[in-house]
Short mmCIF file of C-alpha atoms and ligand atoms in Angstrom, two decimals:
data_model
loop_
_atom_site.label_atom_id
_atom_site.label_comp_id
_atom_site.label_asym_id
_atom_site.label_seq_id
_atom_site.Cartn_x
_atom_site.Cartn_y
_atom_site.Cartn_z
CA MET A 1173 131.86 124.55 69.98
CA PRO A 1174 131.04 120.83 70.33
CA ASN A 1175 129.70 119.18 73.49
CA LEU A 1176 132.32 118.10 76.05
CA SER A 1177 132.31 115.65 78.92
CA ILE A 1178 134.26 115.63 82.18
CA VAL A 1179 134.99 112.21 83.64
CA GLY A 1180 136.98 111.03 86.64
CA LEU A 1181 139.99 108.83 85.83
CA GLN A 1182 140.51 107.31 89.29
CA TRP A 1183 138.20 106.15 92.10
CA GLY A 1184 136.15 109.35 92.26
CA ASP A 1185 136.87 112.57 94.15
CA GLU A 1186 139.32 113.76 91.49
CA GLY A 1187 138.02 117.32 91.74
CA LYS A 1188 135.58 117.16 88.81
CA GLY A 1189 133.15 119.67 90.34
CA LYS A 1190 135.71 122.44 90.33
CA ILE A 1191 136.73 121.70 86.73
CA VAL A 1192 133.08 121.64 85.60
CA ASP A 1193 132.50 125.00 87.28
CA HIS A 1194 135.68 126.36 85.68
CA LEU A 1195 134.70 125.31 82.15
CA ALA A 1196 130.92 125.83 82.38
CA GLY A 1197 131.12 129.45 81.20
CA GLY A 1198 131.46 128.42 77.55
CA PHE A 1199 128.40 126.15 77.56
CA GLU A 1200 124.65 126.62 77.38
CA ALA A 1201 123.86 123.84 79.85
CA VAL A 1202 125.51 121.40 82.24
CA SER A 1203 124.11 117.88 82.45
CA ARG A 1204 124.58 114.98 84.86
CA PHE A 1205 124.26 111.57 83.18
CA ASN A 1206 125.15 108.85 85.71
CA GLY A 1207 125.11 107.96 89.40
CA GLY A 1208 123.07 109.85 91.93
CA SER A 1209 123.52 111.45 95.31
CA ASN A 1210 126.46 109.13 96.03
CA ALA A 1211 128.42 111.90 94.25
CA GLY A 1212 129.67 114.96 96.10
CA HIS A 1213 130.96 117.69 93.81
CA THR A 1214 132.43 120.70 95.55
CA VAL A 1215 132.78 124.23 94.20
CA VAL A 1216 134.55 126.89 96.28
CA ILE A 1217 134.25 130.61 95.58
CA GLY A 1218 136.11 132.63 98.18
CA GLU A 1219 134.44 131.95 101.54
CA GLU A 1220 131.51 130.13 99.94
CA LYS A 1221 131.60 126.35 99.61
CA HIS A 1222 128.88 124.36 97.83
CA THR A 1223 128.75 120.59 97.66
CA PHE A 1224 126.34 119.25 95.06
CA HIS A 1225 125.10 115.68 95.21
CA LEU A 1226 122.53 115.85 92.42
CA LEU A 1227 122.49 119.32 90.88
CA PRO A 1228 125.10 119.73 88.15
CA SER A 1229 128.10 121.80 89.27
CA GLY A 1230 127.24 124.45 86.67
CA ALA A 1231 124.58 125.67 89.13
CA LEU A 1232 126.70 128.60 90.29
CA LYS A 1233 127.42 129.80 86.76
CA GLY A 1234 123.78 130.56 86.00
CA LYS A 1235 123.62 127.79 83.41
CA GLU A 1236 120.68 125.67 82.37
CA LEU A 1237 120.86 122.46 84.45
CA LEU A 1238 119.93 119.03 83.16
CA ILE A 1239 119.64 115.71 85.00
CA GLY A 1240 119.66 112.94 82.40
CA ALA A 1241 117.85 109.59 82.29
CA GLY A 1242 120.87 107.61 83.50
CA VAL A 1243 120.80 109.30 86.90
CA ALA A 1244 119.30 107.65 90.00
CA LEU A 1245 117.29 110.54 91.40
CA ASP A 1246 116.50 110.90 95.09
CA PRO A 1247 113.72 113.54 95.30
CA SER A 1248 114.51 114.40 98.93
CA VAL A 1249 118.14 115.24 98.09
CA LEU A 1250 116.97 117.35 95.15
CA ALA A 1251 114.52 119.19 97.42
CA ALA A 1252 117.30 119.92 99.91
CA GLU A 1253 119.61 121.31 97.21
CA LEU A 1254 116.82 123.41 95.70
CA GLY A 1255 116.10 124.68 99.23
CA VAL A 1256 119.61 126.17 99.36
CA LEU A 1257 119.56 127.56 95.79
CA PRO A 1258 115.84 128.18 95.06
CA ASP A 1259 116.45 130.29 91.93
CA VAL A 1260 117.90 127.22 90.22
CA ARG A 1261 114.51 125.52 89.88
CA ALA A 1262 113.50 127.77 86.98
CA ARG A 1263 116.46 126.52 84.89
CA LEU A 1264 116.40 122.85 85.89
CA MET A 1265 115.05 119.91 83.88
CA VAL A 1266 114.91 116.33 85.18
CA ASP A 1267 114.43 113.54 82.64
CA GLY A 1268 111.18 111.62 83.10
CA ARG A 1269 113.04 108.36 82.54
CA CYS A 1270 115.37 108.75 85.55
CA THR A 1271 115.26 105.92 88.08
CA VAL A 1272 113.82 107.18 91.37
CA VAL A 1273 115.61 106.37 94.64
CA SER A 1274 113.26 105.85 97.59
CA PRO A 1275 114.00 105.60 101.33
CA LEU A 1276 113.45 101.85 100.90
CA ASP A 1277 116.54 101.71 98.70
CA LYS A 1278 118.65 103.37 101.40
CA GLU A 1279 117.44 100.82 103.91
CA LEU A 1280 118.14 98.00 101.49
CA ASP A 1281 121.67 99.35 100.93
CA ALA A 1282 122.30 98.87 104.66
CA VAL A 1283 120.68 95.41 104.72
CA ILE A 1284 122.80 94.16 101.80
CA GLU A 1285 126.02 95.76 103.04
CA GLY A 1286 125.41 94.08 106.42
CA MET A 1287 125.00 90.71 104.72
CA ARG A 1288 128.39 91.03 103.02
CA GLY A 1289 130.34 90.96 106.29
CA ASP A 1290 134.06 91.11 105.52
CA PHE A 1291 133.32 91.73 101.83
CA ALA A 1292 131.49 95.04 102.34
CA ILE A 1293 131.74 97.46 99.39
CA GLY A 1294 131.88 100.57 101.54
CA THR A 1295 128.80 101.95 99.77
CA THR A 1296 127.79 105.54 100.46
CA MET A 1297 124.40 104.18 101.66
CA GLN A 1298 122.53 106.51 99.32
CA GLY A 1299 120.42 103.64 97.98
CA ILE A 1300 121.91 103.92 94.51
CA GLY A 1301 122.72 100.23 93.99
CA PRO A 1302 119.30 98.96 95.16
CA ALA A 1303 117.47 101.55 93.04
CA TYR A 1304 119.29 100.54 89.85
CA ALA A 1305 118.85 96.87 90.75
CA ALA A 1306 115.10 97.39 91.20
CA ARG A 1307 115.11 99.19 87.84
CA ALA A 1308 116.68 96.13 86.20
CA LEU A 1309 113.99 94.02 87.89
CA ARG A 1310 111.35 96.39 86.46
CA LEU A 1311 110.15 97.24 89.98
CA SER A 1312 111.33 100.79 90.60
CA PRO A 1313 109.41 103.89 89.49
CA ARG A 1314 110.81 106.27 86.91
CA VAL A 1315 110.26 109.97 87.54
CA ILE A 1316 107.19 109.93 85.25
CA ASP A 1317 105.75 107.00 87.20
CA LEU A 1318 105.40 109.23 90.27
CA PHE A 1319 102.67 111.07 88.35
CA GLU A 1320 100.49 108.21 87.09
CA GLY A 1321 99.71 104.52 86.84
CA PHE A 1322 102.57 102.90 88.77
CA ASP A 1323 102.15 99.59 90.62
CA PHE A 1324 103.49 100.66 94.02
CA ALA A 1325 101.89 97.57 95.60
CA ALA A 1326 104.21 95.20 93.70
CA MET A 1327 107.18 97.37 94.61
CA ALA A 1328 106.18 97.30 98.29
CA ARG A 1329 105.83 93.50 98.27
CA PHE A 1330 109.35 93.15 96.86
CA TYR A 1331 111.00 95.30 99.52
CA GLU A 1332 108.98 93.69 102.31
CA LYS A 1333 110.27 90.27 101.23
CA LEU A 1334 113.72 91.71 101.90
CA SER A 1335 112.70 92.83 105.42
CA VAL A 1336 112.35 96.51 104.49
CA ASP A 1337 109.25 98.23 105.89
CA ALA A 1338 107.34 99.68 102.91
CA SER A 1339 104.37 101.17 104.78
CA ALA A 1340 105.39 104.78 104.07
CA LEU A 1341 105.82 104.24 100.31
CA LEU A 1342 102.63 105.92 99.03
CA GLY A 1343 103.10 108.99 101.23
CA TRP A 1344 106.68 109.30 99.99
CA ALA A 1345 105.54 108.97 96.35
CA GLU A 1346 103.08 111.86 96.81
CA GLU A 1347 105.72 114.10 98.36
CA SER A 1348 108.13 113.22 95.57
CA GLU A 1349 105.55 114.03 92.91
CA ALA A 1350 105.18 117.51 94.43
CA ILE A 1351 108.96 118.05 94.44
CA LEU A 1352 109.27 117.14 90.76
CA ASP A 1353 106.10 118.79 89.51
CA GLY A 1354 106.84 121.24 86.70
CA ILE A 1355 110.51 120.33 86.12
CA VAL A 1356 110.20 117.02 84.26
CA GLY A 1357 111.12 116.80 80.57
CA ASN A 1358 113.13 115.06 77.87
CA VAL A 1359 116.75 115.90 78.67
CA GLY A 1360 118.18 114.03 75.67
CA GLY A 1361 115.83 115.96 73.41
CA ARG A 1362 116.83 119.23 75.07
CA VAL A 1363 120.55 118.51 74.47
CA VAL A 1364 119.88 117.91 70.77
CA GLN A 1365 117.76 121.08 70.60
CA ILE A 1366 120.51 123.18 72.24
CA ASN A 1367 122.98 121.80 69.69
CA GLU A 1368 120.64 122.56 66.80
CA MET A 1369 120.43 126.16 67.98
CA GLY A 1370 124.24 126.40 67.93
CA GLY A 1371 124.83 125.95 71.67
CA SER A 1372 126.76 123.21 73.43
CA VAL A 1373 126.40 121.13 76.58
CA LEU A 1374 128.93 120.11 79.23
CA PHE A 1375 128.36 116.57 80.54
CA GLU A 1376 129.42 116.09 84.16
CA GLY A 1377 130.51 112.59 85.13
CA ALA A 1378 130.11 111.26 88.65
CA GLN A 1379 132.45 108.82 90.44
CA GLY A 1380 135.53 107.65 88.56
CA THR A 1381 136.39 105.18 85.80
CA LEU A 1382 137.82 102.60 88.23
CA LEU A 1383 134.39 102.51 89.91
CA ASP A 1384 132.65 101.63 86.62
CA LEU A 1385 130.24 98.71 87.15
CA VAL A 1386 131.56 96.79 84.14
CA HIS A 1387 135.13 98.03 83.64
CA GLY A 1388 136.18 98.93 87.19
CA SER A 1389 137.54 96.99 90.15
CA TYR A 1390 134.42 94.83 90.47
CA PRO A 1391 132.79 94.07 92.91
CA ASN A 1392 134.14 97.15 94.71
CA VAL A 1393 132.53 99.55 92.28
CA THR A 1394 129.44 101.70 91.99
CA SER A 1395 126.30 100.54 90.22
CA THR A 1396 126.48 102.44 86.91
CA ASN A 1397 128.94 103.02 84.15
CA THR A 1398 131.22 105.96 84.77
CA ASN A 1399 133.21 106.12 81.53
CA ALA A 1400 132.52 108.59 78.75
CA ALA A 1401 131.14 105.98 76.33
CA TYR A 1402 128.09 105.69 78.58
CA ILE A 1403 127.00 109.29 77.96
CA PRO A 1404 124.90 108.89 74.79
CA ALA A 1405 123.14 105.78 76.10
CA ALA A 1406 122.46 107.37 79.47
CA LEU A 1407 121.13 110.66 78.13
CA GLY A 1408 119.36 109.37 75.05
CA ILE A 1409 121.37 111.35 72.50
CA PRO A 1410 123.06 110.12 69.31
CA LEU A 1411 126.62 108.81 69.60
CA SER A 1412 127.75 111.69 67.41
CA ALA A 1413 126.55 114.21 70.02
CA ALA A 1414 128.73 112.86 72.83
CA GLY A 1415 131.70 115.05 71.92
CA ALA A 1416 135.22 114.72 73.32
CA SER A 1417 136.02 113.94 76.90
CA LEU A 1418 138.35 115.69 79.35
CA GLY A 1419 139.63 113.37 82.08
CA VAL A 1420 140.36 114.57 85.61
CA ALA A 1421 143.05 112.98 87.78
CA LYS A 1422 144.70 113.92 91.05
CA CYS A 1423 148.51 113.83 91.10
CA TYR A 1424 148.12 111.11 93.73
CA THR A 1425 145.25 108.66 94.30
CA THR A 1426 142.46 108.29 96.85
CA ARG A 1427 139.75 105.76 97.43
CA GLU A 1428 136.68 106.26 99.60
CA GLY A 1429 135.30 102.73 99.90
CA ALA A 1430 136.70 99.23 100.27
CA GLY A 1431 138.50 97.17 97.62
CA PRO A 1432 141.90 96.68 96.03
CA PHE A 1433 144.14 99.75 95.84
CA PRO A 1434 147.62 98.84 94.51
CA THR A 1435 149.36 102.13 95.33
CA GLU A 1436 147.79 102.65 98.76
CA ILE A 1437 150.23 104.20 101.26
CA LYS A 1438 150.17 102.10 104.39
CA ASP A 1439 152.65 104.07 106.52
CA ALA A 1440 152.38 107.39 108.34
CA SER A 1441 153.05 109.53 105.24
CA ALA A 1442 149.45 108.83 104.18
CA GLU A 1443 148.32 111.04 107.05
CA GLY A 1444 150.35 114.00 105.78
CA ILE A 1445 148.75 113.86 102.33
CA ARG A 1446 145.29 113.22 103.81
CA THR A 1447 145.58 116.31 105.99
CA ALA A 1448 147.15 118.56 103.33
CA GLY A 1449 144.61 117.40 100.74
CA ASN A 1450 141.67 117.37 103.15
CA GLU A 1451 140.91 113.85 101.99
CA PHE A 1452 137.79 113.19 103.96
CA ALA A 1453 134.49 112.07 102.45
CA SER A 1454 131.49 114.39 102.85
CA THR A 1455 130.46 112.12 105.74
CA GLY A 1456 133.76 113.00 107.49
CA LYS A 1457 135.20 109.52 106.92
CA PRO A 1458 138.97 109.60 106.20
CA MET A 1459 139.75 108.48 102.67
CA ARG A 1460 142.43 105.98 101.75
CA VAL A 1461 145.46 107.67 100.16
CA GLY A 1462 148.03 106.37 97.68
CA TRP A 1463 150.61 107.39 95.10
CA LEU A 1464 149.79 108.14 91.47
CA ASP A 1465 149.00 104.94 89.57
CA LEU A 1466 149.92 105.35 85.90
CA VAL A 1467 148.87 101.76 85.05
CA ALA A 1468 145.31 102.40 86.21
CA LEU A 1469 145.30 105.90 84.75
CA LYS A 1470 146.34 104.73 81.28
CA TYR A 1471 143.55 102.13 81.33
CA ALA A 1472 140.98 104.80 82.24
CA ILE A 1473 142.32 107.15 79.55
CA ASP A 1474 142.11 104.46 76.89
CA LEU A 1475 138.58 103.38 77.91
CA SER A 1476 137.17 106.84 77.30
CA GLY A 1477 139.46 107.83 74.43
CA ILE A 1478 140.82 110.75 76.45
CA LYS A 1479 143.17 113.16 74.67
CA GLU A 1480 143.23 115.92 77.29
CA ILE A 1481 143.36 115.83 81.06
CA ALA A 1482 143.14 118.15 84.04
CA VAL A 1483 145.54 117.41 86.90
CA SER A 1484 144.30 118.39 90.33
CA LYS A 1485 145.64 118.97 93.84
CA VAL A 1486 149.25 119.59 92.82
CA ASP A 1487 149.56 121.98 95.78
CA VAL A 1488 149.15 119.01 98.13
CA LEU A 1489 152.37 117.35 96.96
CA SER A 1490 154.23 120.66 97.08
CA GLN A 1491 153.71 120.67 100.85
CA ALA A 1492 156.66 118.46 101.79
CA HIS A 1493 155.44 115.22 100.18
CA ASP A 1494 157.47 113.69 97.41
CA PHE A 1495 156.03 112.60 94.11
CA LYS A 1496 155.93 108.89 93.35
CA ALA A 1497 154.35 107.19 90.34
CA CYS A 1498 153.58 103.52 89.77
CA THR A 1499 154.69 102.56 86.24
CA ALA A 1500 153.99 98.78 86.33
CA TYR A 1501 152.52 96.03 88.49
CA ARG A 1502 154.62 93.05 89.55
CA TRP A 1503 152.78 89.77 90.14
CA GLN A 1504 154.13 86.24 90.45
CA GLY A 1505 157.52 87.17 89.05
CA SER A 1506 156.41 89.13 86.00
CA GLU A 1507 155.62 92.77 85.33
CA THR A 1508 152.71 94.27 83.43
CA THR A 1509 151.51 97.73 82.45
CA ASP A 1510 148.11 96.34 81.39
CA PHE A 1511 145.54 97.06 84.12
CA SER A 1512 142.92 94.76 82.57
CA SER A 1513 145.24 91.75 82.88
CA ALA A 1514 145.52 92.43 86.63
CA LEU A 1515 141.79 92.80 87.31
CA GLY A 1516 141.53 89.28 88.75
CA HIS A 1517 144.29 89.82 91.34
CA LEU A 1518 144.45 93.59 91.82
CA GLY A 1519 144.67 93.13 95.58
CA SER A 1520 147.98 91.27 95.39
CA VAL A 1521 150.02 93.11 92.75
CA GLU A 1522 153.16 94.91 93.87
CA PRO A 1523 153.55 98.39 92.40
CA VAL A 1524 156.80 99.33 90.66
CA TYR A 1525 157.56 102.97 91.46
CA GLU A 1526 159.67 105.76 90.11
CA SER A 1527 160.24 109.16 91.61
CA PRO A 1528 161.61 111.26 88.76
CA PHE A 1529 161.24 114.68 90.48
CA SER A 1530 159.72 116.34 93.49
CA LEU A 1531 157.05 119.03 93.76
CA ARG A 1532 158.33 120.04 97.18
CA GLY A 1533 158.09 123.77 97.78
CA ALA A 1534 156.64 124.53 94.33
CA ASN A 1535 154.54 127.68 94.24
CA PHE A 1536 151.75 127.42 91.71
CA GLU A 1537 150.15 130.82 92.33
CA ALA A 1538 149.93 132.90 89.13
CA ALA A 1539 151.95 130.67 86.78
CA LEU A 1540 153.24 127.15 86.35
CA PRO A 1541 156.56 126.77 88.28
CA LYS A 1542 159.41 124.64 86.91
CA GLU A 1543 158.42 121.66 89.11
CA GLY A 1544 154.89 121.92 87.70
CA ARG A 1545 156.29 121.94 84.16
CA LYS A 1546 158.18 118.73 84.98
CA LEU A 1547 154.96 117.10 86.16
CA VAL A 1548 153.07 118.21 83.07
CA ASP A 1549 155.81 117.00 80.69
CA TYR A 1550 156.07 113.70 82.56
CA LEU A 1551 152.32 112.99 82.43
CA GLU A 1552 152.06 114.01 78.78
CA ARG A 1553 154.90 111.64 77.88
CA LYS A 1554 153.80 108.70 80.04
CA LEU A 1555 150.11 108.90 79.19
CA ASN A 1556 150.20 110.27 75.65
CA VAL A 1557 147.72 113.04 76.45
CA ARG A 1558 147.78 116.82 76.63
CA VAL A 1559 147.51 118.39 80.07
CA ARG A 1560 145.03 121.23 79.60
CA LEU A 1561 144.44 122.37 83.17
CA VAL A 1562 146.38 122.24 86.43
CA SER A 1563 144.42 122.81 89.62
CA TYR A 1564 146.42 123.93 92.66
CA GLY A 1565 143.78 124.68 95.28
CA GLU A 1566 140.10 124.35 95.95
CA ASP A 1567 139.15 127.91 95.01
CA ARG A 1568 137.69 128.54 91.58
CA SER A 1569 140.58 130.94 90.87
CA GLN A 1570 143.37 128.44 91.61
CA THR A 1571 143.61 126.93 88.14
CA VAL A 1572 146.32 127.23 85.47
CA GLU A 1573 145.23 126.84 81.83
CA LEU A 1574 147.87 125.49 79.50
P1 IMP B 1408 127.72 103.29 96.06
O1 IMP B 1408 127.82 103.86 94.69
O2 IMP B 1408 127.22 104.30 97.06
O3 IMP B 1408 126.99 102.01 96.13
O4 IMP B 1408 129.21 102.95 96.55
C1 IMP B 1408 129.96 101.95 95.89
C2 IMP B 1408 131.43 102.29 95.92
O5 IMP B 1408 131.66 103.44 95.15
C3 IMP B 1408 131.98 102.61 97.31
O6 IMP B 1408 133.32 102.18 97.36
C4 IMP B 1408 131.92 104.12 97.37
O7 IMP B 1408 132.85 104.65 98.27
C5 IMP B 1408 132.26 104.45 95.95
N1 IMP B 1408 131.70 105.74 95.51
C6 IMP B 1408 130.43 105.97 95.09
N2 IMP B 1408 130.31 107.26 94.72
C7 IMP B 1408 131.50 107.84 94.90
C8 IMP B 1408 132.00 109.15 94.65
O8 IMP B 1408 131.31 110.05 94.14
N3 IMP B 1408 133.31 109.38 95.00
C9 IMP B 1408 134.10 108.38 95.50
N4 IMP B 1408 133.69 107.14 95.71
C10 IMP B 1408 132.39 106.87 95.41
MG1 MG B 1409 133.15 113.03 96.50
#
């Protein structure tokens, strides 16, 4: 079996963690490749609920866990997650080339967000943007730099220029070295080795395609690439090892941070979906809710060359909320289905909707009901993809394979 990646097709929170956990069984290892602890991937097994920020969601399937070089790694978050699941350490490898996130980056996130005023990004304040920025400036340590020869003095001077107190930096670096000691390696090399031995690896994307630094709704995006084409570059594996990609999309849309959101629901019905779908960020902040946006979804599908998708949270729209899909954007008198052509004025397009059926009252337990079949057929036709999985609840068991 070839390697496979799972990527989000919207603005994150599509339910990737659950899908990764569901599919992990067939793979030797699960690997993160982008983002950092700004992600929150939830896996629910009966009464147990685990939210992973850094550990790959394959953790609960006993798989080998890899954190690739493209990840911004916060050692304190890793320590906390390993504290909850200590047995995982023995099967975890962190790439030595990962960018390290320090407490200074979290402070800088707040400083920069404060400076933006009305144009705040709504960052998760995990220090991810500043850490990658410092990496591009050649000022941040990689994981291997925690062990030897790094110029922490230059790094400290940089942050202090930006009014961030760097006096605790050396103490933090020592603690971080201890957290990472014994689990550092070459993740890209390990992926290739697993493949050579006949095994395969599942790559777990963080955030969603519309939050991609280059291709998303800039500047309201995260600070890495989130599309599947980034995987080989981020992990350090050949292009040919990237494998196919399975996209994950909710049957409606949510957005955690600020920025344009064409299909956002501005009236009271947003509250119904938010409550039914438990659309709150891990910080408790209510998420913005909107209807399915096929224009944005098609763009995300095309960017990553997606042929198969998983559709999540269909149960939410069966609880008395109708199904609505945006099929085009109207702007200054003309209509388009090309998301890229609207990137400059995404905040002022008017969505064109259709409501071809309703999921109201559909019962997804055990098998796909007729309303679910309508949704699957509709998405396959509109998006030219195959729907491989339908997720109808947060529990691991609530998944239909097609
Ligand atoms: P940052 O990546 O924390 O800097 O946040 C930048 C933008 O990406 C904000 O709008 C965040 O809400 C959003 N974001 C970052 N990570 C996630 C995620 O995993 N799910 C949803 N939104 C995210
Ligand atoms: Mg999340």
